[in-house]
Short mmCIF file of C-alpha atoms in Angstrom, two decimals:
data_model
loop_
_atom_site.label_atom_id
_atom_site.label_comp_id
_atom_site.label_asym_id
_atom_site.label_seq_id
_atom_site.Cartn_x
_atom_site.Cartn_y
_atom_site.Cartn_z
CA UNK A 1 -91.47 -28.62 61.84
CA UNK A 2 -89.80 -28.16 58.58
CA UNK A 3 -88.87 -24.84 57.65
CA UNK A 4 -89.14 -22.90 54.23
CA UNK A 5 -86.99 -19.92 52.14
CA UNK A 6 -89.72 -17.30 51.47
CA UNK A 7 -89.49 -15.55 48.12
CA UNK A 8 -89.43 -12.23 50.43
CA UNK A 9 -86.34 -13.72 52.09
CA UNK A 10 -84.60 -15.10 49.25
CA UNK A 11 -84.81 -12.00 47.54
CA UNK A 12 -83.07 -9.58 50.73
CA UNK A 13 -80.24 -12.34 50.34
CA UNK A 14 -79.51 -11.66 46.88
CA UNK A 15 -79.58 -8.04 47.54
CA UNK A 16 -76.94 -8.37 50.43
CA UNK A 17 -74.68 -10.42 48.33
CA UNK A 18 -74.90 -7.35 45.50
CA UNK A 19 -74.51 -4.74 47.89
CA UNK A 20 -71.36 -6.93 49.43
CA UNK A 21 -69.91 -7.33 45.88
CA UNK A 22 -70.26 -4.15 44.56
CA UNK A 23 -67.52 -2.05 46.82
CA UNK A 24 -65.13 -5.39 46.43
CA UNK A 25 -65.08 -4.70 42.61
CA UNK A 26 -65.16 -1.24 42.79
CA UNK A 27 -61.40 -1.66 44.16
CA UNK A 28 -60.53 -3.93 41.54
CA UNK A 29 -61.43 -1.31 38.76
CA UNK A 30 -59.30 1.47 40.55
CA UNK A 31 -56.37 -0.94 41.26
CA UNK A 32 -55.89 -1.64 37.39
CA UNK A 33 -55.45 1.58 36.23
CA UNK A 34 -52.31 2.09 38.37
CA UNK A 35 -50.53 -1.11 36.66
CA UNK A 36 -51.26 -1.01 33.27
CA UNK A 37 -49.07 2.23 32.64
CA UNK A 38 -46.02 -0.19 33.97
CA UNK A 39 -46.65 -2.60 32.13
CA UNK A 40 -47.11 -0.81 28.65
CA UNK A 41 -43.57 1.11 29.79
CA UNK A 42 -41.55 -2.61 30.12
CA UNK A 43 -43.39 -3.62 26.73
CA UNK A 44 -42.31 -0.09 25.11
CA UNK A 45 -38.91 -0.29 26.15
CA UNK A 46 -35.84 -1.74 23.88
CA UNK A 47 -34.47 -4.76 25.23
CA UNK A 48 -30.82 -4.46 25.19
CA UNK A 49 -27.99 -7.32 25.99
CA UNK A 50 -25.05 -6.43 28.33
CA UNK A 51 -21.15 -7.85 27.97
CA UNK A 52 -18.75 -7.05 30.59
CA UNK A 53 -15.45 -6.30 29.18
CA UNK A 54 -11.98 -7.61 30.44
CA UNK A 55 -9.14 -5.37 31.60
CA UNK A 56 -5.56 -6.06 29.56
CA UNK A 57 -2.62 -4.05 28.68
CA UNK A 58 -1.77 -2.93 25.49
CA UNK A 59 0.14 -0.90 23.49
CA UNK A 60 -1.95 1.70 20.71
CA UNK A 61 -1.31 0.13 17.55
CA UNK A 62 -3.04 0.49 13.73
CA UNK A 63 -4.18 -2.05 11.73
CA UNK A 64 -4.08 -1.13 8.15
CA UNK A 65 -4.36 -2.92 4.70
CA UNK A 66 -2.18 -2.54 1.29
CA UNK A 67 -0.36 -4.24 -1.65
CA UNK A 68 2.70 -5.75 -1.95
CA UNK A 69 4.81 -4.23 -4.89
CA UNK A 70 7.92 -5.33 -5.64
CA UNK A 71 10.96 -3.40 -4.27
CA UNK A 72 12.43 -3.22 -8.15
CA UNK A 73 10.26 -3.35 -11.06
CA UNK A 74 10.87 -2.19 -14.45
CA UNK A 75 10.33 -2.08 -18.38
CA UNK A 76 13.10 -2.66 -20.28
CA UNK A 77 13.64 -2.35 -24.20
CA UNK A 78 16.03 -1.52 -26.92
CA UNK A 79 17.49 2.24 -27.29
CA UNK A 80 17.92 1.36 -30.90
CA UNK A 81 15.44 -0.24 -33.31
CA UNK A 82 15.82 -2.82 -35.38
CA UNK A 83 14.55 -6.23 -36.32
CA UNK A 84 14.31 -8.78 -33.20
CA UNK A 85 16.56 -11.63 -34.04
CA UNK A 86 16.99 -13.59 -31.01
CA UNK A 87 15.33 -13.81 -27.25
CA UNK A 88 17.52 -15.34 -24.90
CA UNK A 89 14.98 -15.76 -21.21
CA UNK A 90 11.75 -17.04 -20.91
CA UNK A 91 8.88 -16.31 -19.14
CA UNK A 92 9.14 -16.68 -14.83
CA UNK A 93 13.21 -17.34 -15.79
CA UNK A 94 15.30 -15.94 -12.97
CA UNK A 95 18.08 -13.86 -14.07
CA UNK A 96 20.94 -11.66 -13.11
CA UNK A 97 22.11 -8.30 -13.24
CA UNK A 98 24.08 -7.68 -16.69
CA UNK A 99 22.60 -10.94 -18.49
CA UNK A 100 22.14 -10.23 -21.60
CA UNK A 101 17.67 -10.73 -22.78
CA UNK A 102 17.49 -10.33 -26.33
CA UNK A 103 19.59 -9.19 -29.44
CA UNK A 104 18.70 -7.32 -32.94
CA UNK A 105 19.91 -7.86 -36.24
CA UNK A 106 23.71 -6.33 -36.36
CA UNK A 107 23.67 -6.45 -39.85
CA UNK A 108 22.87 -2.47 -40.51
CA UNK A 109 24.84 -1.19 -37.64
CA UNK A 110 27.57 -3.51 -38.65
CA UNK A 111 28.16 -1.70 -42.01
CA UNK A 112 27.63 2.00 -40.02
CA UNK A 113 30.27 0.65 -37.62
CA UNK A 114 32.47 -0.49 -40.46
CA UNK A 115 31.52 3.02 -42.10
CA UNK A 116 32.75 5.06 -39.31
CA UNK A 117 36.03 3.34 -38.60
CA UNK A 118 37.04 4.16 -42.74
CA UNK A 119 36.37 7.81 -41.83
CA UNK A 120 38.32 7.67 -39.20
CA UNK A 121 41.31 6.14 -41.16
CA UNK A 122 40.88 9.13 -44.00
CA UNK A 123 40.85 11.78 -41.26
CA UNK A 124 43.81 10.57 -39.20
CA UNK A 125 45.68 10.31 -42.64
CA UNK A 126 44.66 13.78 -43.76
CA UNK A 127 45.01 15.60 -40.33
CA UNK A 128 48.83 13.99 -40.83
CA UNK A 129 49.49 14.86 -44.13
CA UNK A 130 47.83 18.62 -42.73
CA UNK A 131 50.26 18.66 -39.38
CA UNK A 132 53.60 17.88 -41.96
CA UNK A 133 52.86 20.44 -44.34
CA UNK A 134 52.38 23.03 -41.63
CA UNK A 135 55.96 21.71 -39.81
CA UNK A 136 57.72 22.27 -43.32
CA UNK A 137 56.15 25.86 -43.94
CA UNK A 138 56.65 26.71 -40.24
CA UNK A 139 60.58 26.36 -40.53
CA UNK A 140 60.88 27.53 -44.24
CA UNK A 141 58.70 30.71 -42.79
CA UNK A 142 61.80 31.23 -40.24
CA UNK A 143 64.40 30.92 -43.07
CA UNK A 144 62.52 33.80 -45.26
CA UNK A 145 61.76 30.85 -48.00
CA UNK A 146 57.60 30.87 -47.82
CA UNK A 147 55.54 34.04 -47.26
CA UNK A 148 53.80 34.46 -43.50
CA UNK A 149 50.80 34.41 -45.68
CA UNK A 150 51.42 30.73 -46.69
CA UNK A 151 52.47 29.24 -43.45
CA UNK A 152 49.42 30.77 -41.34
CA UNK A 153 46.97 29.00 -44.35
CA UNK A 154 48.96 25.71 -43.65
CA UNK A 155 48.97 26.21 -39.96
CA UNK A 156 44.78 26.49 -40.69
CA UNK A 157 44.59 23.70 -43.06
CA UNK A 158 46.33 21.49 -40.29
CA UNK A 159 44.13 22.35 -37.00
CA UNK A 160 40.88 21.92 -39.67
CA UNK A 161 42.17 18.58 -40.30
CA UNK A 162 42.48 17.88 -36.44
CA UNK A 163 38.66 18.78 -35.79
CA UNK A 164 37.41 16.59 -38.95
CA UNK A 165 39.64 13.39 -37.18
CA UNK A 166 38.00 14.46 -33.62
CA UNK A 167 34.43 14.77 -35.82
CA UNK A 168 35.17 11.16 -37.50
CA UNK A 169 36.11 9.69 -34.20
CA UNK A 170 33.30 11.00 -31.96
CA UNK A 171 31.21 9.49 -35.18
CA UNK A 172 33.02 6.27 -34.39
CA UNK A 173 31.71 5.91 -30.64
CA UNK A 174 27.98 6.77 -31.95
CA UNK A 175 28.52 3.56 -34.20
CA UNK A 176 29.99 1.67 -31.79
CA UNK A 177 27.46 2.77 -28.84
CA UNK A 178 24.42 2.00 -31.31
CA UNK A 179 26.15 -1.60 -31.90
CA UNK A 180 26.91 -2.20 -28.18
CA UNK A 181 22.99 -1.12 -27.89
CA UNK A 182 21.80 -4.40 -30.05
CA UNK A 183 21.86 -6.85 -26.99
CA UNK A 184 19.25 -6.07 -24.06
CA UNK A 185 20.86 -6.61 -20.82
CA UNK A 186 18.74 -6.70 -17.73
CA UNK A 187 20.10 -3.90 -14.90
CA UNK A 188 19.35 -5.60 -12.10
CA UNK A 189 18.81 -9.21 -10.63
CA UNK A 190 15.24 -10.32 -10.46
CA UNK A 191 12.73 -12.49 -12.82
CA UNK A 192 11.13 -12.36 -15.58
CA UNK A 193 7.71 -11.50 -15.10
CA UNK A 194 7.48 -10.98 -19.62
CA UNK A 195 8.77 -11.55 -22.45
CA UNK A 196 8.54 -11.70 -26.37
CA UNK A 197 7.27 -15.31 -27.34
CA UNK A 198 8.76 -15.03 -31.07
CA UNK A 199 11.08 -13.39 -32.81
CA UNK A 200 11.39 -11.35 -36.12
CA UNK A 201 9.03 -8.44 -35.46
CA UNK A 202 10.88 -5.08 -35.88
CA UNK A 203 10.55 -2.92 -32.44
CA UNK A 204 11.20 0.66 -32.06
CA UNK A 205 13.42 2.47 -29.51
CA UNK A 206 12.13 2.39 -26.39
CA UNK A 207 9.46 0.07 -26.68
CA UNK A 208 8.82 -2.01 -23.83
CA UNK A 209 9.47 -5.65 -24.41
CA UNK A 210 10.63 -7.46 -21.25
CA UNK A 211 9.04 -7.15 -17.56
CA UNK A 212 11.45 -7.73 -14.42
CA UNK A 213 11.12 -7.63 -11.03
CA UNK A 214 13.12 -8.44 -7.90
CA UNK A 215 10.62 -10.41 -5.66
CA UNK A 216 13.62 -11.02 -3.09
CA UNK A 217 12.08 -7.90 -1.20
CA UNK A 218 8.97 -6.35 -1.46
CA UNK A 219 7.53 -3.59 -0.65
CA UNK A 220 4.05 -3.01 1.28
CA UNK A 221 2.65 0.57 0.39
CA UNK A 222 -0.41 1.87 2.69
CA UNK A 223 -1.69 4.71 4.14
CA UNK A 224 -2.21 6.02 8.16
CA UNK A 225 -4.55 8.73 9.57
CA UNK A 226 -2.48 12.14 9.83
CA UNK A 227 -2.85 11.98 13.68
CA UNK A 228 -0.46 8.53 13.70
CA UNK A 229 2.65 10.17 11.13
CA UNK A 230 4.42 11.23 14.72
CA UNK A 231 4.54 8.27 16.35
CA UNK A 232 5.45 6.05 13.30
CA UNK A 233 9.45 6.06 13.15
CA UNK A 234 11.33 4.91 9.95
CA UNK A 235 13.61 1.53 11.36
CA UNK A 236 10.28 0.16 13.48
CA UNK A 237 10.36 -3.98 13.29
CA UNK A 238 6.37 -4.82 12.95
CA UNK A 239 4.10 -7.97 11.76
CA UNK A 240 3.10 -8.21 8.08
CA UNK A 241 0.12 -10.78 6.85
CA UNK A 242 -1.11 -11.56 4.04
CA UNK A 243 -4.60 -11.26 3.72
CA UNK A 244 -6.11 -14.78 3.57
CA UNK A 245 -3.07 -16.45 2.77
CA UNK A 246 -1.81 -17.13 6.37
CA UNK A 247 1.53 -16.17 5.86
CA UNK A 248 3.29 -13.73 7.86
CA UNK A 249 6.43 -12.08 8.79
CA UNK A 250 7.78 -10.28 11.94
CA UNK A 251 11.05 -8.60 9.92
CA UNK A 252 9.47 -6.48 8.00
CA UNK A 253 10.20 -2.75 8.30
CA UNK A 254 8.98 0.90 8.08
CA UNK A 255 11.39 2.03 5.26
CA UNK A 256 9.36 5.67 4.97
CA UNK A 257 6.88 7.72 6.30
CA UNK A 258 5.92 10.66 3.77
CA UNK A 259 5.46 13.62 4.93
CA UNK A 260 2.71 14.85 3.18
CA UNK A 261 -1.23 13.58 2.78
CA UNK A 262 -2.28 12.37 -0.07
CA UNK A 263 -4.30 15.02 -2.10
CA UNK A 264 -7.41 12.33 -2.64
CA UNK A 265 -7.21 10.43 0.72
CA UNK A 266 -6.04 13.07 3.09
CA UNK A 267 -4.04 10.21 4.56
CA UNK A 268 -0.24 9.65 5.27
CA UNK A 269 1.44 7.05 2.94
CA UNK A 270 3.66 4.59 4.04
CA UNK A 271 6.85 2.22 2.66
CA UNK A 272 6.74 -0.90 4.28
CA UNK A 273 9.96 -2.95 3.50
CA UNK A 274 9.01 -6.90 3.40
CA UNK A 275 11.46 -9.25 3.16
CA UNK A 276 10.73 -11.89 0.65
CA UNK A 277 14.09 -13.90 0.06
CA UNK A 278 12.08 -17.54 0.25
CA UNK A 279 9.31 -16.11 -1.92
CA UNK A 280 6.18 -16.83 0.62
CA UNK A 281 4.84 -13.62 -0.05
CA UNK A 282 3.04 -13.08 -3.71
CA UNK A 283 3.77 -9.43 -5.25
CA UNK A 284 0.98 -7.53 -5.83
CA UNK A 285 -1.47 -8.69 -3.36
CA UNK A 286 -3.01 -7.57 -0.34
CA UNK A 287 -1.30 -7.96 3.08
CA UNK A 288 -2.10 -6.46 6.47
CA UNK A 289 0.29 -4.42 8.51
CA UNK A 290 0.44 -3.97 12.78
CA UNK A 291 1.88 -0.64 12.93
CA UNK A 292 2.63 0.61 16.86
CA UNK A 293 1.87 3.71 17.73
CA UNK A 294 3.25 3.94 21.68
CA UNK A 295 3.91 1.98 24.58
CA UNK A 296 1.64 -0.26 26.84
CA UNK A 297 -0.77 0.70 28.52
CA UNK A 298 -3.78 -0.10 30.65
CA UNK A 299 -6.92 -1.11 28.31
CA UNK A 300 -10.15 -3.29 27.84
CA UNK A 301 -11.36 -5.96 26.09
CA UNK A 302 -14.86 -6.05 25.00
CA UNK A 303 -16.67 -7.95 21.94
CA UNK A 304 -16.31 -6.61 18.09
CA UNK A 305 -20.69 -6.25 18.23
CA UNK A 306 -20.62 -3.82 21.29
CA UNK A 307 -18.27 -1.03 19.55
CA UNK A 308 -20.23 1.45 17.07
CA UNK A 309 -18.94 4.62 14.65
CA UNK A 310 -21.31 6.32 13.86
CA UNK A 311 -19.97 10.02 14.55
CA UNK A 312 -16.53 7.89 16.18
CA UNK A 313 -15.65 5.01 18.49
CA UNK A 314 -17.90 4.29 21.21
CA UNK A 315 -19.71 2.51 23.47
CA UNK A 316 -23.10 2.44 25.18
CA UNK A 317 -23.65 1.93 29.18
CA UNK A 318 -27.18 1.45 30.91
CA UNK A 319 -27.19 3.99 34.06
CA UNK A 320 -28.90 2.67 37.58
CA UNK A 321 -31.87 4.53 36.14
CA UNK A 322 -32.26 2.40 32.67
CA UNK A 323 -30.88 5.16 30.83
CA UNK A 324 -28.47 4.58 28.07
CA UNK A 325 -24.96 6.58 27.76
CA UNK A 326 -22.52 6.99 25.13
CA UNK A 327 -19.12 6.81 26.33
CA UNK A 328 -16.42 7.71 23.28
CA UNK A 329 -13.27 5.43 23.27
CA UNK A 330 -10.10 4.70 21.79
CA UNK A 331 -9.18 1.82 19.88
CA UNK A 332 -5.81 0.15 20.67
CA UNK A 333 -6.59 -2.88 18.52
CA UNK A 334 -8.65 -4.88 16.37
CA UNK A 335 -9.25 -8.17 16.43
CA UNK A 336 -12.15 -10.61 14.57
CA UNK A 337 -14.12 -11.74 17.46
CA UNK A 338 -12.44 -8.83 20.32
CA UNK A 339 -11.28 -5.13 20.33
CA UNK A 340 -9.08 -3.38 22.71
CA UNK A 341 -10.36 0.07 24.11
CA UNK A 342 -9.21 2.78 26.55
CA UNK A 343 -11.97 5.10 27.67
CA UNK A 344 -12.19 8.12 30.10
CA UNK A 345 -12.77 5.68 32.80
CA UNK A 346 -12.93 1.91 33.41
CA UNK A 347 -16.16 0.13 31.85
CA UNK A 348 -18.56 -1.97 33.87
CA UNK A 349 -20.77 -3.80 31.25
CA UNK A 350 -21.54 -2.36 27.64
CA UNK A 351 -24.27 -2.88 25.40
CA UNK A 352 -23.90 -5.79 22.60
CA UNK A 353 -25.62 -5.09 18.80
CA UNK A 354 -26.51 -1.25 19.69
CA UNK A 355 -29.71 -0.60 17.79
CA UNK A 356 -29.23 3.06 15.77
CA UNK A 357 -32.07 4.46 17.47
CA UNK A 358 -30.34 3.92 20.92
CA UNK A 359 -29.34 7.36 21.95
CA UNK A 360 -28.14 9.29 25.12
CA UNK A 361 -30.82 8.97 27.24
CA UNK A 362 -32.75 6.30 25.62
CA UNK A 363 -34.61 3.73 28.29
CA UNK A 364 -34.46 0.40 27.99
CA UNK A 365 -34.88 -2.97 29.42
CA UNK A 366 -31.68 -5.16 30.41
CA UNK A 367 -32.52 -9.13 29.26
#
């Protein structure tokens, strides 16, 4: 006999099934709640990057930046004026010490010179026609033949005569001085860096009209913090670049260390002696200096994008618990790509490209 689903039947089924289904998703709905705070947490959370740093050795050193001056550089123009009558060096001409740059007209000082020897002629001639008369009065004095009155105003006469020949004479040297003073000679070897293209303008005294300087050494002036003037010593060998010109030198020196900050800076300046004898380096450029301030030590290596300095050096760790730390270091050196620091304690793993809002206690995610 073929049986048949009453609609009595069918309907207790569907009832079951509800009553079944109903406790099932009632644990469903209090199951989500407990997972969805997670999971907003991990989406709220910064995602940071971690670079483990190397341990080296290295000694504390400075990297610093400043421009390459000439060791001797001057000015130069005529005591005396006159009219500009010949120019004997050109432009980027090398020269040496006592050469002579440029001469003035002598015709003026020619005729003072001339002027001043005739005076000097007169006053010899009268200071010994002075000195005779006061010989003759002196001995016809002793003889009772000319008055004491006489022979003291001869004696007078003759010493007067003396001063005007040492007046005429010092008159002479002025002239001759001023004369000596028409040719320009350069005081020191070096090259000409300017110089008058024509000739014929008249130039006062002391007018600047050449330009020299000795590139054969140069000199690299910079400036330190005040906390590195003690352990930079005056004789120290260190490594002077030129900033993107690729040229270097290991010889160069530490010629000073001042003693007092600069008023704007508050920083120590520096003399840097550079030698420059085969002219690779180019005056008045930038170059970079290694200066070292103590000996090796212990250190690591970490990547230029994990070190931050905002309120000084540092570095941030992630804790076990997620949390991020500052930890304050010192930098040895700097490199383009690498930087050498010594902390409080060695470093595990650092955080690369800190965000500004990452702070001391900060959670975030590690990719």
């Amino acid at each position: 006999m073929k049986l048949t689903r009453t609609p009595f039947v069918a309907g207790l089924a569907a009832v079951g099934i509800a009553a079944t289904a109903l406790p099932l998703s009632g644990c469903r709905a209090e199951a989500a709640p407990t997972k969805a705070p997670a999971a907003a947490a991990q989406q709220g959370a910064p995602v940071v990057s971690l670079a483990a740093p190397r341990a080296v050795r290295s000694a504390p050193r400075e990297e610093v930046t400043g421009t390459l001056f000439p060791a001797q550089s001057l000015q130069v123009g005529f005591e005396v004026g006159g009219r500009l009558e010949k120019v004997r060096v050109t432009k980027g001409q090398e020269v040496q010490a006592g050469q002579v740059l440029a001469q003035l007209n002598p015709e003026i000082s020619d005729a003072q010179l001339a002027q001043a020897q005739a005076a000097v002629a007169a006053a010899e001639v009268s200071a010994a026609m002075a000195a005779d008369v006061a010989g003759r009065n002196a001995k016809l004095q002793e003889q009772g033949n000319v008055s004491d009155l006489a022979n003291r105003t001869a004696s007078t006469q003759a010493r007067q005569a003396e001063a005007q020949l040492l007046a005429a004479k010092a008159q002479l040297a002025q002239a001759q001085a001023g004369r000596r003073r028409h040719e320009l000679k350069v005081p020191f070897a070096g090259t000409i860096i300017d110089a008058p293209e024509q000739v014929g303008a008249i130039v006062g005294p002391g007018v600047p009209l050449f330009t020299v300087e000795n590139l054969g050494a140069l000199l690299l002036k910079t400036t330190v913090a005040e906390s590195s003037r003690s352990r930079l010593k005056p004789g120290t060998r260190v490594r002077v670049e030129m900033v993107g010109g690729g040229v270097f030198t290991d010889e160069a020196v530490i010629r000073t260390v001042i003693p007092s900050a600069d008023a704007a800076t508050r920083r120590i300046p520096v003399d840097i002696l550079v030698p420059n004898k085969d002219g690779r380096f180019t005056a008045n450029t930038l170059a970079r200096v290694v200066l070292p301030l103590g000996e090796a030590q212990e250190a690591q290596a970490l990547p230029v994008s994990a070190l931050g300095s905002t309120g000084g050096d540092h570095v941030l760790v992630v804790a076990a618990s997620g949390e991020v730390r500052r930890v304050d270091v010192q930098v040895l050196e700097r490199g383009l790509r690498e930087v050498v620091v010594k902390a409080a304690a060695p470093l595990d793993k650092v955080v690369e490209y800190p965000m500004p809002s990452l702070t001391d206690g900060t959670r975030v995610s590690v990719k």
